[in-house]
Amino acid sequence: MTNDFLSLADLSADEMIGLINLADELKRKRDDHVAYRPLEGKTIALIFEKPSLRTRVTFEIGIFQLGGYGIFYQTRLGERESVPDVARNLERWNDGIVARTFSHASLLALADNASVPVINALTDKEHPCQILADAQALRMHKGGFDGLKVAFVGDGNNVFASWVHFVARMPMQLTLVCPEGYEPCPEVAEFAKKHGGGRIQITHDVESGVAGADAVYTDVWASMGQEAEAAEREKIFAPYQVNDHLMSFARKDAVFMHCLPAHRGSEVTDSVIDSPQSIVFDEAENRLHVQKAVMLTLMG
Ligand code: CP
Ligand code: NVA
């Protein structure tokens, strides 16, 4: 693995499986942190430009459980001083940087200018920690990845991009079921084409897109930073709501997945997110275990 954790596109299948295996091990040993403190004496800066529940709390708990200390820092990068200067300051005091940024370019600028590891905690383009946690949950429920089909219903956004990077390296299928005009950015579409071996598809048709899915995944229709488009997107995405009718096209034993936060009544109904098929809180729990695995690998 490289010195940073910026994108799943940088990781091989073995590296991703290795992190998920380590996350499983940390999950089994979750109460061992009193004796096991590989980050003892280390500090990690947590820069957040956007709100967060899961990512912030799980990074802070994860750092604590590994024996380190996390310093939370809410800011708008580039406003008070340049992003490279922020990186050159933080590297002098810290052993790592976790960053949730609006622009992916800001994350890359932090990584380029800091000698300590930088971890992507979500950008406008990618959310790699999320998808490793999702994959850990999916494997626990399905016993493996081979031959699984994930139907991602909604926006071809940052979360979808990281799913593309994951599935491109795994013997799985991924179908984006989205309204016209909400396909992934050209870079992600190109990656899917080049590395996806024909296993990554895009359709606008709900029934055929969800047919045979082992997992139906959705995310908010308007991501953080797209609030001004929310009302328009509510109308455009309405036919793509994950409800009982949509779930009926998937396999009977399909799981429902969502990175959260969920907008209940918009992209998903209560009847689906609260059903026995829903594994959304396993995904959320696994954020802790996966991020501990990433920090341990980069800084332990
Ligand atoms: N899924 C996720 O990243 O949640 P937060 O935005 O609350 O961190
Ligand atoms: N696509 C969403 C994910 C939130 C975890 C966003 O960027 O707001």
mmCIF file of C-alpha atoms and ligand atoms in Angstrom:
data_model
loop_
_atom_site.group_PDB
_atom_site.id
_atom_site.type_symbol
_atom_site.label_atom_id
_atom_site.label_comp_id
_atom_site.label_asym_id
_atom_site.label_seq_id
_atom_site.Cartn_x
_atom_site.Cartn_y
_atom_site.Cartn_z
ATOM 1 C CA MET A 1 0.000 0.000 0.000
ATOM 2 C CA THR A 2 1.173 3.567 -0.607
ATOM 3 C CA ASN A 3 1.947 5.954 2.238
ATOM 4 C CA ASP A 4 -1.555 7.474 1.991
ATOM 5 C CA PHE A 5 -5.126 6.169 1.775
ATOM 6 C CA LEU A 6 -6.670 8.465 -0.814
ATOM 7 C CA SER A 7 -8.524 6.228 -3.248
ATOM 8 C CA LEU A 8 -9.465 2.566 -3.588
ATOM 9 C CA ALA A 9 -8.229 2.921 -7.163
ATOM 10 C CA ASP A 10 -4.686 2.877 -5.692
ATOM 11 C CA LEU A 11 -5.185 -0.511 -3.990
ATOM 12 C CA SER A 12 -4.923 -4.043 -5.314
ATOM 13 C CA ALA A 13 -7.545 -6.710 -4.538
ATOM 14 C CA ASP A 14 -5.136 -8.288 -2.042
ATOM 15 C CA GLU A 15 -4.593 -4.967 -0.274
ATOM 16 C CA MET A 16 -8.342 -4.344 0.037
ATOM 17 C CA ILE A 17 -9.023 -7.893 1.256
ATOM 18 C CA GLY A 18 -6.098 -7.544 3.683
ATOM 19 C CA LEU A 19 -7.641 -4.411 5.195
ATOM 20 C CA ILE A 20 -11.065 -6.065 5.478
ATOM 21 C CA ASN A 21 -9.502 -9.153 7.108
ATOM 22 C CA LEU A 22 -7.667 -6.911 9.576
ATOM 23 C CA ALA A 23 -10.922 -5.039 10.245
ATOM 24 C CA ASP A 24 -12.619 -8.394 10.983
ATOM 25 C CA GLU A 25 -9.821 -9.246 13.403
ATOM 26 C CA LEU A 26 -10.094 -5.858 15.136
ATOM 27 C CA LYS A 27 -13.864 -6.338 15.340
ATOM 28 C CA ARG A 28 -13.377 -9.696 17.076
ATOM 29 C CA LYS A 29 -10.850 -8.145 19.476
ATOM 30 C CA ARG A 30 -12.758 -4.912 20.017
ATOM 31 C CA ASP A 31 -12.292 -4.965 23.790
ATOM 32 C CA ASP A 32 -8.513 -5.501 23.670
ATOM 33 C CA HIS A 33 -7.608 -1.842 23.298
ATOM 34 C CA VAL A 34 -6.736 -1.403 26.959
ATOM 35 C CA ALA A 35 -3.650 -3.567 26.433
ATOM 36 C CA TYR A 36 -3.100 -3.045 22.702
ATOM 37 C CA ARG A 37 -1.983 0.532 21.969
ATOM 38 C CA PRO A 38 -0.011 0.663 18.700
ATOM 39 C CA LEU A 39 -0.632 4.411 18.277
ATOM 40 C CA GLU A 40 0.559 5.247 21.819
ATOM 41 C CA GLY A 41 2.079 8.752 21.812
ATOM 42 C CA LYS A 42 0.882 9.498 18.272
ATOM 43 C CA THR A 43 -1.410 12.329 17.241
ATOM 44 C CA ILE A 44 -3.642 12.501 14.187
ATOM 45 C CA ALA A 45 -5.248 15.696 12.864
ATOM 46 C CA LEU A 46 -8.854 15.357 11.699
ATOM 47 C CA ILE A 47 -9.674 18.132 9.228
ATOM 48 C CA PHE A 48 -13.359 18.372 8.329
ATOM 49 C CA GLU A 49 -14.793 20.870 5.861
ATOM 50 C CA LYS A 50 -18.226 19.177 5.928
ATOM 51 C CA PRO A 51 -20.565 17.833 8.633
ATOM 52 C CA SER A 52 -20.192 14.248 9.850
ATOM 53 C CA LEU A 53 -21.582 11.824 12.397
ATOM 54 C CA ARG A 54 -20.142 8.426 11.510
ATOM 55 C CA THR A 55 -16.778 9.428 10.093
ATOM 56 C CA ARG A 56 -15.829 11.864 12.817
ATOM 57 C CA VAL A 57 -17.007 9.708 15.721
ATOM 58 C CA THR A 58 -15.478 6.479 14.396
ATOM 59 C CA PHE A 59 -12.112 8.092 13.646
ATOM 60 C CA GLU A 60 -11.986 9.683 17.097
ATOM 61 C CA ILE A 61 -12.965 6.427 18.829
ATOM 62 C CA GLY A 62 -10.641 4.401 16.615
ATOM 63 C CA ILE A 63 -7.648 6.609 17.404
ATOM 64 C CA PHE A 64 -8.485 6.451 21.125
ATOM 65 C CA GLN A 65 -8.815 2.653 21.028
ATOM 66 C CA LEU A 66 -5.425 2.328 19.313
ATOM 67 C CA GLY A 67 -3.865 4.454 22.031
ATOM 68 C CA GLY A 68 -3.389 7.681 20.044
ATOM 69 C CA TYR A 69 -4.864 11.152 20.240
ATOM 70 C CA GLY A 70 -7.020 12.806 17.582
ATOM 71 C CA ILE A 71 -7.336 16.556 17.141
ATOM 72 C CA PHE A 72 -10.550 17.614 15.433
ATOM 73 C CA TYR A 73 -10.298 20.722 13.296
ATOM 74 C CA GLN A 74 -13.319 22.128 11.401
ATOM 75 C CA THR A 75 -12.314 24.588 8.692
ATOM 76 C CA ARG A 76 -12.719 25.737 5.101
ATOM 77 C CA LEU A 77 -9.412 24.882 3.474
ATOM 78 C CA GLY A 78 -7.702 27.527 1.401
ATOM 79 C CA GLU A 79 -9.524 30.472 2.983
ATOM 80 C CA ARG A 80 -7.151 31.497 5.768
ATOM 81 C CA GLU A 81 -3.970 30.032 4.266
ATOM 82 C CA SER A 82 -3.053 27.808 1.361
ATOM 83 C CA VAL A 83 -3.728 24.060 1.522
ATOM 84 C CA PRO A 84 -0.007 23.224 1.077
ATOM 85 C CA ASP A 85 0.807 25.486 4.044
ATOM 86 C CA VAL A 86 -1.819 23.739 6.186
ATOM 87 C CA ALA A 87 -0.154 20.420 5.303
ATOM 88 C CA ARG A 88 3.355 21.758 6.067
ATOM 89 C CA ASN A 89 2.184 22.875 9.507
ATOM 90 C CA LEU A 90 0.251 19.754 10.408
ATOM 91 C CA GLU A 91 3.070 17.378 9.429
ATOM 92 C CA ARG A 92 5.367 19.061 11.964
ATOM 93 C CA TRP A 93 3.097 18.115 14.866
ATOM 94 C CA ASN A 94 1.183 15.038 13.762
ATOM 95 C CA ASP A 95 1.758 11.452 12.721
ATOM 96 C CA GLY A 96 -1.143 11.468 10.297
ATOM 97 C CA ILE A 97 -3.934 13.541 8.751
ATOM 98 C CA VAL A 98 -7.536 12.474 8.176
ATOM 99 C CA ALA A 99 -9.358 14.878 5.842
ATOM 100 C CA ARG A 100 -12.949 15.357 4.677
ATOM 101 C CA THR A 101 -12.790 18.006 1.968
ATOM 102 C CA PHE A 102 -15.137 19.541 -0.553
ATOM 103 C CA SER A 103 -12.662 19.303 -3.372
ATOM 104 C CA HIS A 104 -10.686 16.139 -4.076
ATOM 105 C CA ALA A 105 -7.856 18.417 -5.248
ATOM 106 C CA SER A 106 -7.528 19.757 -1.679
ATOM 107 C CA LEU A 107 -7.069 16.212 -0.375
ATOM 108 C CA LEU A 108 -4.389 15.551 -2.991
ATOM 109 C CA ALA A 109 -2.676 18.848 -2.126
ATOM 110 C CA LEU A 110 -2.566 17.810 1.545
ATOM 111 C CA ALA A 111 -1.056 14.466 0.592
ATOM 112 C CA ASP A 112 1.471 16.051 -1.781
ATOM 113 C CA ASN A 113 2.684 18.486 0.845
ATOM 114 C CA ALA A 114 2.624 16.389 4.017
ATOM 115 C CA SER A 115 5.222 13.699 4.678
ATOM 116 C CA VAL A 116 2.855 11.938 7.104
ATOM 117 C CA PRO A 117 0.046 9.624 5.867
ATOM 118 C CA VAL A 118 -3.160 11.292 4.671
ATOM 119 C CA ILE A 119 -6.496 9.418 4.812
ATOM 120 C CA ASN A 120 -9.524 10.305 2.677
ATOM 121 C CA ALA A 121 -12.570 10.770 4.938
ATOM 122 C CA LEU A 122 -14.779 11.738 1.911
ATOM 123 C CA THR A 123 -14.353 14.222 -0.881
ATOM 124 C CA ASP A 124 -16.691 15.336 -3.644
ATOM 125 C CA LYS A 125 -15.222 12.480 -5.728
ATOM 126 C CA GLU A 126 -14.655 9.471 -3.455
ATOM 127 C CA HIS A 127 -15.446 7.839 -0.112
ATOM 128 C CA PRO A 128 -13.057 4.881 0.184
ATOM 129 C CA CYS A 129 -13.411 4.206 3.958
ATOM 130 C CA GLN A 130 -17.160 3.835 3.446
ATOM 131 C CA ILE A 131 -16.900 1.201 0.754
ATOM 132 C CA LEU A 132 -14.392 -0.929 2.679
ATOM 133 C CA ALA A 133 -16.799 -0.893 5.649
ATOM 134 C CA ASP A 134 -19.697 -1.729 3.323
ATOM 135 C CA ALA A 135 -17.716 -4.573 1.785
ATOM 136 C CA GLN A 136 -16.882 -5.944 5.236
ATOM 137 C CA ALA A 137 -20.618 -5.953 6.067
ATOM 138 C CA LEU A 138 -21.547 -7.486 2.712
ATOM 139 C CA ARG A 139 -19.008 -10.297 3.122
ATOM 140 C CA MET A 140 -20.266 -11.029 6.631
ATOM 141 C CA HIS A 141 -23.845 -11.397 5.337
ATOM 142 C CA LYS A 142 -23.076 -13.176 2.065
ATOM 143 C CA GLY A 143 -20.021 -15.229 3.021
ATOM 144 C CA GLY A 144 -17.815 -13.836 0.235
ATOM 145 C CA PHE A 145 -17.740 -11.568 -2.780
ATOM 146 C CA ASP A 146 -17.613 -14.007 -5.697
ATOM 147 C CA GLY A 147 -20.431 -13.537 -8.173
ATOM 148 C CA LEU A 148 -22.338 -10.988 -6.083
ATOM 149 C CA LYS A 149 -24.312 -8.274 -7.841
ATOM 150 C CA VAL A 150 -24.645 -4.850 -6.226
ATOM 151 C CA ALA A 151 -27.334 -2.556 -7.664
ATOM 152 C CA PHE A 152 -26.503 1.038 -6.755
ATOM 153 C CA VAL A 153 -29.748 2.977 -7.161
ATOM 154 C CA GLY A 154 -29.392 6.749 -7.283
ATOM 155 C CA ASP A 155 -26.731 9.308 -8.044
ATOM 156 C CA GLY A 156 -23.448 8.313 -9.712
ATOM 157 C CA ASN A 157 -21.652 10.174 -6.928
ATOM 158 C CA ASN A 158 -18.592 9.892 -4.657
ATOM 159 C CA VAL A 159 -19.885 6.758 -2.930
ATOM 160 C CA PHE A 160 -20.618 5.097 -6.274
ATOM 161 C CA ALA A 161 -17.119 6.022 -7.522
ATOM 162 C CA SER A 162 -15.506 4.128 -4.653
ATOM 163 C CA TRP A 163 -17.781 1.142 -5.366
ATOM 164 C CA VAL A 164 -16.487 1.209 -8.957
ATOM 165 C CA HIS A 165 -12.903 1.103 -7.685
ATOM 166 C CA PHE A 166 -13.723 -1.823 -5.389
ATOM 167 C CA VAL A 167 -15.726 -3.920 -7.849
ATOM 168 C CA ALA A 168 -13.180 -3.369 -10.634
ATOM 169 C CA ARG A 169 -10.732 -5.507 -8.592
ATOM 170 C CA MET A 170 -13.236 -8.134 -7.388
ATOM 171 C CA PRO A 171 -15.152 -10.916 -9.177
ATOM 172 C CA MET A 172 -18.415 -9.006 -8.672
ATOM 173 C CA GLN A 173 -20.983 -7.095 -10.695
ATOM 174 C CA LEU A 174 -22.057 -3.507 -10.118
ATOM 175 C CA THR A 175 -24.991 -1.791 -11.810
ATOM 176 C CA LEU A 176 -25.731 1.891 -11.411
ATOM 177 C CA VAL A 177 -29.465 2.540 -11.780
ATOM 178 C CA CYS A 178 -29.775 6.303 -12.196
ATOM 179 C CA PRO A 179 -31.761 9.017 -13.946
ATOM 180 C CA GLU A 180 -30.301 10.314 -17.191
ATOM 181 C CA GLY A 181 -27.677 12.951 -16.538
ATOM 182 C CA TYR A 182 -26.617 11.511 -13.160
ATOM 183 C CA GLU A 183 -24.029 9.036 -14.428
ATOM 184 C CA PRO A 184 -20.551 9.105 -12.848
ATOM 185 C CA CYS A 185 -17.972 11.654 -13.971
ATOM 186 C CA PRO A 186 -15.989 10.757 -17.131
ATOM 187 C CA GLU A 187 -12.916 9.724 -15.115
ATOM 188 C CA VAL A 188 -14.888 7.135 -13.120
ATOM 189 C CA ALA A 189 -16.772 5.936 -16.215
ATOM 190 C CA GLU A 190 -13.413 5.491 -17.946
ATOM 191 C CA PHE A 191 -11.989 3.573 -14.965
ATOM 192 C CA ALA A 192 -15.049 1.280 -14.978
ATOM 193 C CA LYS A 193 -14.608 0.622 -18.689
ATOM 194 C CA LYS A 194 -10.869 0.038 -18.490
ATOM 195 C CA HIS A 195 -10.709 -2.081 -15.317
ATOM 196 C CA GLY A 196 -14.271 -3.387 -14.873
ATOM 197 C CA GLY A 197 -14.048 -6.251 -17.372
ATOM 198 C CA GLY A 198 -17.635 -5.564 -18.498
ATOM 199 C CA ARG A 199 -18.901 -6.202 -14.947
ATOM 200 C CA ILE A 200 -19.842 -2.571 -14.267
ATOM 201 C CA GLN A 201 -23.000 -1.376 -16.015
ATOM 202 C CA ILE A 202 -25.160 1.739 -16.065
ATOM 203 C CA THR A 203 -28.887 1.698 -16.758
ATOM 204 C CA HIS A 204 -31.821 4.062 -16.329
ATOM 205 C CA ASP A 205 -34.278 1.182 -16.042
ATOM 206 C CA VAL A 206 -35.085 0.240 -12.447
ATOM 207 C CA GLU A 207 -36.535 -3.227 -12.991
ATOM 208 C CA SER A 208 -33.739 -4.657 -15.149
ATOM 209 C CA GLY A 209 -31.047 -2.832 -13.169
ATOM 210 C CA VAL A 210 -32.140 -4.270 -9.839
ATOM 211 C CA ALA A 211 -33.018 -7.740 -11.207
ATOM 212 C CA GLY A 212 -30.964 -10.471 -9.558
ATOM 213 C CA ALA A 213 -29.209 -8.085 -7.167
ATOM 214 C CA ASP A 214 -27.716 -9.533 -3.979
ATOM 215 C CA ALA A 215 -27.449 -6.030 -2.524
ATOM 216 C CA VAL A 216 -29.465 -2.907 -3.260
ATOM 217 C CA TYR A 217 -27.501 0.197 -2.270
ATOM 218 C CA THR A 218 -28.607 3.791 -2.201
ATOM 219 C CA ASP A 219 -27.325 7.160 -1.005
ATOM 220 C CA VAL A 220 -28.789 10.649 -0.647
ATOM 221 C CA TRP A 221 -29.989 12.272 -3.868
ATOM 222 C CA ALA A 222 -28.199 15.552 -3.106
ATOM 223 C CA SER A 223 -24.756 15.214 -1.562
ATOM 224 C CA MET A 224 -23.165 17.726 0.803
ATOM 225 C CA GLY A 225 -22.454 20.838 -1.256
ATOM 226 C CA GLN A 226 -25.415 20.178 -3.612
ATOM 227 C CA GLU A 227 -28.098 21.541 -1.273
ATOM 228 C CA ALA A 228 -29.211 24.143 -3.848
ATOM 229 C CA GLU A 229 -30.153 21.294 -6.233
ATOM 230 C CA ALA A 230 -32.060 19.308 -3.609
ATOM 231 C CA ALA A 231 -35.606 20.301 -4.620
ATOM 232 C CA GLU A 232 -34.977 19.632 -8.320
ATOM 233 C CA ARG A 233 -33.285 16.322 -7.554
ATOM 234 C CA GLU A 234 -36.243 15.205 -5.377
ATOM 235 C CA LYS A 235 -38.412 15.302 -8.512
ATOM 236 C CA ILE A 236 -35.884 13.751 -10.878
ATOM 237 C CA PHE A 237 -34.924 10.895 -8.567
ATOM 238 C CA ALA A 238 -38.471 10.081 -7.344
ATOM 239 C CA PRO A 239 -38.842 7.035 -9.660
ATOM 240 C CA TYR A 240 -35.606 5.676 -8.156
ATOM 241 C CA GLN A 241 -36.824 5.526 -4.550
ATOM 242 C CA VAL A 242 -35.852 2.249 -2.896
ATOM 243 C CA ASN A 243 -39.219 0.996 -1.660
ATOM 244 C CA ASP A 244 -40.851 -2.425 -1.309
ATOM 245 C CA HIS A 245 -41.791 -2.498 -5.000
ATOM 246 C CA LEU A 246 -38.201 -1.813 -6.102
ATOM 247 C CA MET A 247 -36.839 -4.383 -3.629
ATOM 248 C CA SER A 248 -39.189 -6.997 -5.130
ATOM 249 C CA PHE A 249 -37.043 -6.983 -8.311
ATOM 250 C CA ALA A 250 -33.936 -8.021 -6.354
ATOM 251 C CA ARG A 251 -33.176 -11.516 -5.099
ATOM 252 C CA LYS A 252 -35.359 -12.609 -2.202
ATOM 253 C CA ASP A 253 -32.313 -12.786 0.062
ATOM 254 C CA ALA A 254 -30.937 -9.400 -1.059
ATOM 255 C CA VAL A 255 -29.630 -7.027 1.574
ATOM 256 C CA PHE A 256 -30.375 -3.312 1.625
ATOM 257 C CA MET A 257 -27.397 -0.976 2.080
ATOM 258 C CA HIS A 258 -26.984 2.779 2.634
ATOM 259 C CA CYS A 259 -23.921 4.743 3.721
ATOM 260 C CA LEU A 260 -26.143 7.050 5.840
ATOM 261 C CA PRO A 261 -27.316 9.666 6.641
ATOM 262 C CA ALA A 262 -30.610 8.515 5.108
ATOM 263 C CA HIS A 263 -33.362 10.833 4.004
ATOM 264 C CA ARG A 264 -36.248 8.581 4.920
ATOM 265 C CA GLY A 265 -39.186 9.011 2.561
ATOM 266 C CA SER A 266 -36.899 10.246 -0.228
ATOM 267 C CA GLU A 267 -34.266 7.781 -1.471
ATOM 268 C CA VAL A 268 -35.519 5.025 0.840
ATOM 269 C CA THR A 269 -38.741 4.222 2.656
ATOM 270 C CA ASP A 270 -38.938 3.308 6.342
ATOM 271 C CA SER A 271 -40.331 -0.070 5.314
ATOM 272 C CA VAL A 272 -37.032 -0.925 3.553
ATOM 273 C CA ILE A 273 -34.443 0.681 5.835
ATOM 274 C CA ASP A 274 -36.117 -0.785 8.930
ATOM 275 C CA SER A 275 -36.694 -4.221 7.370
ATOM 276 C CA PRO A 276 -34.769 -7.382 8.307
ATOM 277 C CA GLN A 277 -33.001 -7.064 4.926
ATOM 278 C CA SER A 278 -31.362 -3.802 5.982
ATOM 279 C CA ILE A 279 -27.718 -3.976 7.089
ATOM 280 C CA VAL A 280 -27.146 -0.221 7.333
ATOM 281 C CA PHE A 281 -26.035 -0.248 10.966
ATOM 282 C CA ASP A 282 -23.556 -3.066 10.334
ATOM 283 C CA GLU A 283 -22.049 -0.820 7.649
ATOM 284 C CA ALA A 284 -21.945 2.076 10.110
ATOM 285 C CA GLU A 285 -20.364 -0.068 12.830
ATOM 286 C CA ASN A 286 -17.703 -1.294 10.436
ATOM 287 C CA ARG A 287 -16.507 2.244 9.743
ATOM 288 C CA LEU A 288 -14.759 1.958 13.116
ATOM 289 C CA HIS A 289 -13.071 -1.377 12.395
ATOM 290 C CA VAL A 290 -12.013 -0.553 8.827
ATOM 291 C CA GLN A 291 -10.571 2.843 9.726
ATOM 292 C CA LYS A 292 -8.628 1.285 12.606
ATOM 293 C CA ALA A 293 -7.248 -1.214 10.078
ATOM 294 C CA VAL A 294 -6.238 1.627 7.737
ATOM 295 C CA MET A 295 -4.583 3.667 10.520
ATOM 296 C CA LEU A 296 -2.817 0.599 11.885
ATOM 297 C CA THR A 297 -1.476 -0.239 8.437
ATOM 298 C CA LEU A 298 -0.273 3.311 7.709
ATOM 299 C CA MET A 299 0.815 4.506 11.154
ATOM 300 C CA GLY A 300 0.908 1.546 13.547
HETATM 301 N N1 CP B 1 -21.452 7.684 5.925
HETATM 302 C C1 CP B 1 -20.799 8.765 6.396
HETATM 303 O O1 CP B 1 -19.689 9.099 5.970
HETATM 304 O O2 CP B 1 -21.452 9.434 7.383
HETATM 305 P P1 CP B 1 -21.072 10.864 7.972
HETATM 306 O O3 CP B 1 -21.240 11.856 6.861
HETATM 307 O O4 CP B 1 -22.007 11.097 9.116
HETATM 308 O O5 CP B 1 -19.634 10.836 8.422
HETATM 309 N N1 NVA B 2 -22.819 11.246 -1.128
HETATM 310 C C1 NVA B 2 -22.957 11.703 0.230
HETATM 311 C C2 NVA B 2 -22.332 10.741 1.170
HETATM 312 C C3 NVA B 2 -22.469 11.094 2.627
HETATM 313 C C4 NVA B 2 -21.779 10.124 3.522
HETATM 314 C C5 NVA B 2 -22.323 13.079 0.369
HETATM 315 O O1 NVA B 2 -21.262 13.312 -0.195
HETATM 316 O O2 NVA B 2 -22.917 13.936 1.027
#
